[in-house]
mmCIF file of C-alpha atoms in Angstrom:
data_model
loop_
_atom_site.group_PDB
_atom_site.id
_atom_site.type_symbol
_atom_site.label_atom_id
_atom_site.label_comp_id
_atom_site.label_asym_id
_atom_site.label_seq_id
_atom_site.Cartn_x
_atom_site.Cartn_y
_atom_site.Cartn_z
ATOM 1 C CA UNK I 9 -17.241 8.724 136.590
ATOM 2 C CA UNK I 10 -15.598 5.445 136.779
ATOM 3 C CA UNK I 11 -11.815 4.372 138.002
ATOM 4 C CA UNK I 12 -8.829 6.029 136.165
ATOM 5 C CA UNK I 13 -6.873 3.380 134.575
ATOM 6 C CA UNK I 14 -3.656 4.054 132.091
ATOM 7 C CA UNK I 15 -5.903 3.705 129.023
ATOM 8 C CA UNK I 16 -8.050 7.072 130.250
ATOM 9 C CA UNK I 17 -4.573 8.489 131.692
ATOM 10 C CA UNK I 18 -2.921 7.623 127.769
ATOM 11 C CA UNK I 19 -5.517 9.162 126.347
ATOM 12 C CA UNK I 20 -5.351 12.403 128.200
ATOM 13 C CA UNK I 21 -1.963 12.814 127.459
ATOM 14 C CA UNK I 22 -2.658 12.475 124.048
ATOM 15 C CA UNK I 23 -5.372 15.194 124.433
ATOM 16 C CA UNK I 24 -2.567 17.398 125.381
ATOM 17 C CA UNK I 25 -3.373 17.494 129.701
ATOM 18 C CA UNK I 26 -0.566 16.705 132.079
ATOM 19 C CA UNK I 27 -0.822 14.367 135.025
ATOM 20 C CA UNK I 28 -2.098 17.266 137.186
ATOM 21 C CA UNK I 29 -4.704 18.398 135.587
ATOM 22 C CA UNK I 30 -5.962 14.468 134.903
ATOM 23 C CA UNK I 31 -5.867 13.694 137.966
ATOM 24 C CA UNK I 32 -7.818 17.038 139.734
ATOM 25 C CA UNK I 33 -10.152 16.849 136.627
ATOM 26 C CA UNK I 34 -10.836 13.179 137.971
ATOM 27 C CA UNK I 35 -11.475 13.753 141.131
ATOM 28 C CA UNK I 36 -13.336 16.981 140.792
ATOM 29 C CA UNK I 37 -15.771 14.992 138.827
ATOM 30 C CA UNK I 38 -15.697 11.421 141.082
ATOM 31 C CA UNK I 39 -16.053 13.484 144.210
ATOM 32 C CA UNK I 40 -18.247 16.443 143.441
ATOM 33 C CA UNK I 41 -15.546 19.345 144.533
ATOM 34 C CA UNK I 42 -17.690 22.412 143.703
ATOM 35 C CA UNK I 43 -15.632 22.860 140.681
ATOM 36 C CA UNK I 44 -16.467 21.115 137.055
ATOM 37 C CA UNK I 45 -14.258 19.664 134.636
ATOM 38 C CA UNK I 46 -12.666 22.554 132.875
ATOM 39 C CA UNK I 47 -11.902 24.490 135.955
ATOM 40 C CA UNK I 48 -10.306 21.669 137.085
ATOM 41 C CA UNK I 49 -7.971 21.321 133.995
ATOM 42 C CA UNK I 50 -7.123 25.071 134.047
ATOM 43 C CA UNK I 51 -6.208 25.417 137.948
ATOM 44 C CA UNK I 52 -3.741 22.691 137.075
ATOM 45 C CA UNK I 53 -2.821 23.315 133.916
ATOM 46 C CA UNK I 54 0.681 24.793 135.687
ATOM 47 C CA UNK I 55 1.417 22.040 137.915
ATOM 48 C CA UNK I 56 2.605 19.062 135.698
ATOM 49 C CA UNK I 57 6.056 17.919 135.041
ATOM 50 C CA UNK I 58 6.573 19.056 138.923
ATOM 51 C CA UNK I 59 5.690 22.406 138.080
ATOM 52 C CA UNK I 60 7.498 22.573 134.749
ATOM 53 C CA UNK I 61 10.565 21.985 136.618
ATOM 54 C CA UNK I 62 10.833 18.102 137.593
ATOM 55 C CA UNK I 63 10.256 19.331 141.648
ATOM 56 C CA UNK I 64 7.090 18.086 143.030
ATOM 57 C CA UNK I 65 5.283 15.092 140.530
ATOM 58 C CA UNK I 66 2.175 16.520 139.144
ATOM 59 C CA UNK I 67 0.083 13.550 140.174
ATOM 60 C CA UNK I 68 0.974 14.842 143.487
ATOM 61 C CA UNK I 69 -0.101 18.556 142.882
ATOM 62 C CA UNK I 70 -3.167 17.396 141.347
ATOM 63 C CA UNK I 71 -4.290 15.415 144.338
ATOM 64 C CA UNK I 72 -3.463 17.703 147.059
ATOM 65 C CA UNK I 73 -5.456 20.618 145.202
ATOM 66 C CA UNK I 74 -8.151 18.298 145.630
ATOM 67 C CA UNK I 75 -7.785 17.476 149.054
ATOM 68 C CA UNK I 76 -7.488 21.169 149.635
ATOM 69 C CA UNK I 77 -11.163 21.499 147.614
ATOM 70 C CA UNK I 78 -12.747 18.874 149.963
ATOM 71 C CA UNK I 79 -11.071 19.600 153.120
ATOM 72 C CA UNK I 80 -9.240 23.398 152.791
ATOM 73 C CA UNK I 81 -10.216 25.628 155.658
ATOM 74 C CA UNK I 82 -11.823 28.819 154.882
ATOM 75 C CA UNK I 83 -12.607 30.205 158.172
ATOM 76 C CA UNK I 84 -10.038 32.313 160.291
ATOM 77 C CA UNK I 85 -8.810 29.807 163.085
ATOM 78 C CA UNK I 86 -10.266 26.953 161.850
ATOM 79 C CA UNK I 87 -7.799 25.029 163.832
ATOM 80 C CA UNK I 88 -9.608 21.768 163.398
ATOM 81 C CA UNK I 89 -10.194 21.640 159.350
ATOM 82 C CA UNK I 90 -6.952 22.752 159.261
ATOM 83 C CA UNK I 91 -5.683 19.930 161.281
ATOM 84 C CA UNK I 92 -7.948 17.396 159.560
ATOM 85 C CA UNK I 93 -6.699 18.744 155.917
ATOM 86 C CA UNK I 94 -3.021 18.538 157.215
ATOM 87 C CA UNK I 95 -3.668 14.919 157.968
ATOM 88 C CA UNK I 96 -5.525 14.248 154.908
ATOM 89 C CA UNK I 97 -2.350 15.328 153.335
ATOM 90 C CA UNK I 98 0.130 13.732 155.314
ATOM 91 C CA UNK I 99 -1.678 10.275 154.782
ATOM 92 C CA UNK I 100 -2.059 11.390 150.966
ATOM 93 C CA UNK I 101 1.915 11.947 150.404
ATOM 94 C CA UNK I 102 3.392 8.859 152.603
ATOM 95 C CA UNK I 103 1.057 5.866 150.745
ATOM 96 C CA UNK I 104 2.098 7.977 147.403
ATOM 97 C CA UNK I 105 6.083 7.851 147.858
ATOM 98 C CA UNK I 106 5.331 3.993 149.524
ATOM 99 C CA UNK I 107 3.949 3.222 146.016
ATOM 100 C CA UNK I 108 6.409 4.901 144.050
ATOM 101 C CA UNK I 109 9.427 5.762 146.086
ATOM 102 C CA UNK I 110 9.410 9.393 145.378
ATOM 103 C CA UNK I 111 7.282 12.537 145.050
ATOM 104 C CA UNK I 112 9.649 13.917 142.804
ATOM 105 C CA UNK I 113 8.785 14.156 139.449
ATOM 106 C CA UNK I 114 12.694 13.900 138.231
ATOM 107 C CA UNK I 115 13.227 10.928 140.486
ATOM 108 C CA UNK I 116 9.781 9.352 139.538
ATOM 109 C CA UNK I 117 10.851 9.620 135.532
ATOM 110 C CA UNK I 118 14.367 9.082 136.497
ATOM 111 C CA UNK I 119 15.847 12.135 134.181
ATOM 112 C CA UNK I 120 15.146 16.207 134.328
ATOM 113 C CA UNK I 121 12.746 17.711 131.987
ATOM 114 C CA UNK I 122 14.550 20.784 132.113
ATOM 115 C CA UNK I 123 18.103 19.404 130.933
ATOM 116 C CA UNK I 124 17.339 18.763 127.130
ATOM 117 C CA UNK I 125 19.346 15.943 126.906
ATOM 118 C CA UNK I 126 17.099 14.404 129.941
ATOM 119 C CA UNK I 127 13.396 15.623 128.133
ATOM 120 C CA UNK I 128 15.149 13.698 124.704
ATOM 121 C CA UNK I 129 15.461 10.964 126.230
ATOM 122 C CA UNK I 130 11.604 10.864 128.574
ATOM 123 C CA UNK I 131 10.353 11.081 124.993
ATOM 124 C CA UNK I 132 12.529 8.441 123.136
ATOM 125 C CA UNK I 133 12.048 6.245 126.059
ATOM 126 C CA UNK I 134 8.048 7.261 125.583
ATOM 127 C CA UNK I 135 7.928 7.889 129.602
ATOM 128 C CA UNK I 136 4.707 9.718 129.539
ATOM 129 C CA UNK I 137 2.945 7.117 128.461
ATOM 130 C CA UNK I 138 5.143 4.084 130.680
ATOM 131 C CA UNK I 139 5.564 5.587 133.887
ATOM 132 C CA UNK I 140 3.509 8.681 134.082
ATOM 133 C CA UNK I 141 -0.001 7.072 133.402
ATOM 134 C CA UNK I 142 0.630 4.536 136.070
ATOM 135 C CA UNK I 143 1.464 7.191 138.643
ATOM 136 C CA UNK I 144 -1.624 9.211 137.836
ATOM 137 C CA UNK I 145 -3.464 6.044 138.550
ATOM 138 C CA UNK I 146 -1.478 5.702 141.565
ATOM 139 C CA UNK I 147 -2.396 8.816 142.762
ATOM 140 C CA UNK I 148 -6.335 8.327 141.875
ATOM 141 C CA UNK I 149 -6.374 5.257 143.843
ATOM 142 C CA UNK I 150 -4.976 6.481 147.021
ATOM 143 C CA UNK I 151 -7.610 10.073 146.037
ATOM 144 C CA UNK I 152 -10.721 7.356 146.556
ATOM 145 C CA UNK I 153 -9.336 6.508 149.848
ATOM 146 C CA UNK I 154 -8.091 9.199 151.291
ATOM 147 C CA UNK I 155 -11.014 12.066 150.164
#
């Protein structure tokens, strides 16, 4: 699988899959994560919008379920891989919010999808599609690098 790019992310929100699921789908298939495609896209499938609730940017929830795939521990007192996947993490979230100033899904968009007012006005101003592809490629890029 190649590079995510805004076209592919455009196009997956016109399929009907939120940032989260692009962006674990992508990287379960770049990275081989023991999971395929539509796994991927239904683990996430709860995790976009910041959880349905503008908290934590989908992009973001994507990506760390995929750092979790390649570097979770699964052993009791694996001290170690769970050291090495806190880093992993760590590194993940501070070059995301250097990028993009936030991991916040309601600061990222810069309105509340819960307030109906706010969602009006993410659609009007077509921010799925302006800001929200960019910040799943965002998160893609820093992915190759970090997993």
């Amino acid at each position: 699988m190649t590079s995510m790019t805004e076209e592919k992310a455009a196009r997956g929100f016109k399929e009907g899959f939120d940032c989260s699921q692009q962006v674990l789908a992508w990287a379960a298939e770049r990275h081989s994560l023991g999971m395929d495609r539509k796994e991927a896209l239904k683990i996430a499938a709860s995790f976009g919008g910041g959880m349905w609730n503008g908290d934590t940017c989908g992009c973001v929830s994507g990506a760390l379920m995929a750092i979790g795939l390649k570097y979770g521990h699964c052993e009791s007192g694996d001290k170690e891989a769970k050291a090495l996947l806190k880093a992993k993490t760590a590194e993940f979230e501070k070059r995301f919010l250097e990028r993009n100033g936030s991991l916040i899904c309601r600061n990222l968009l810069g309105y509340n999808l819960t307030v109906p007012e706010d969602l009006e006005k993410i659609m009007e101003k077509n921010l799925f599609f302006t800001v929200c592809t960019g910040l799943i490629c965002s998160a893609c890029e820093i992915l190759e690098e970090v997993l």
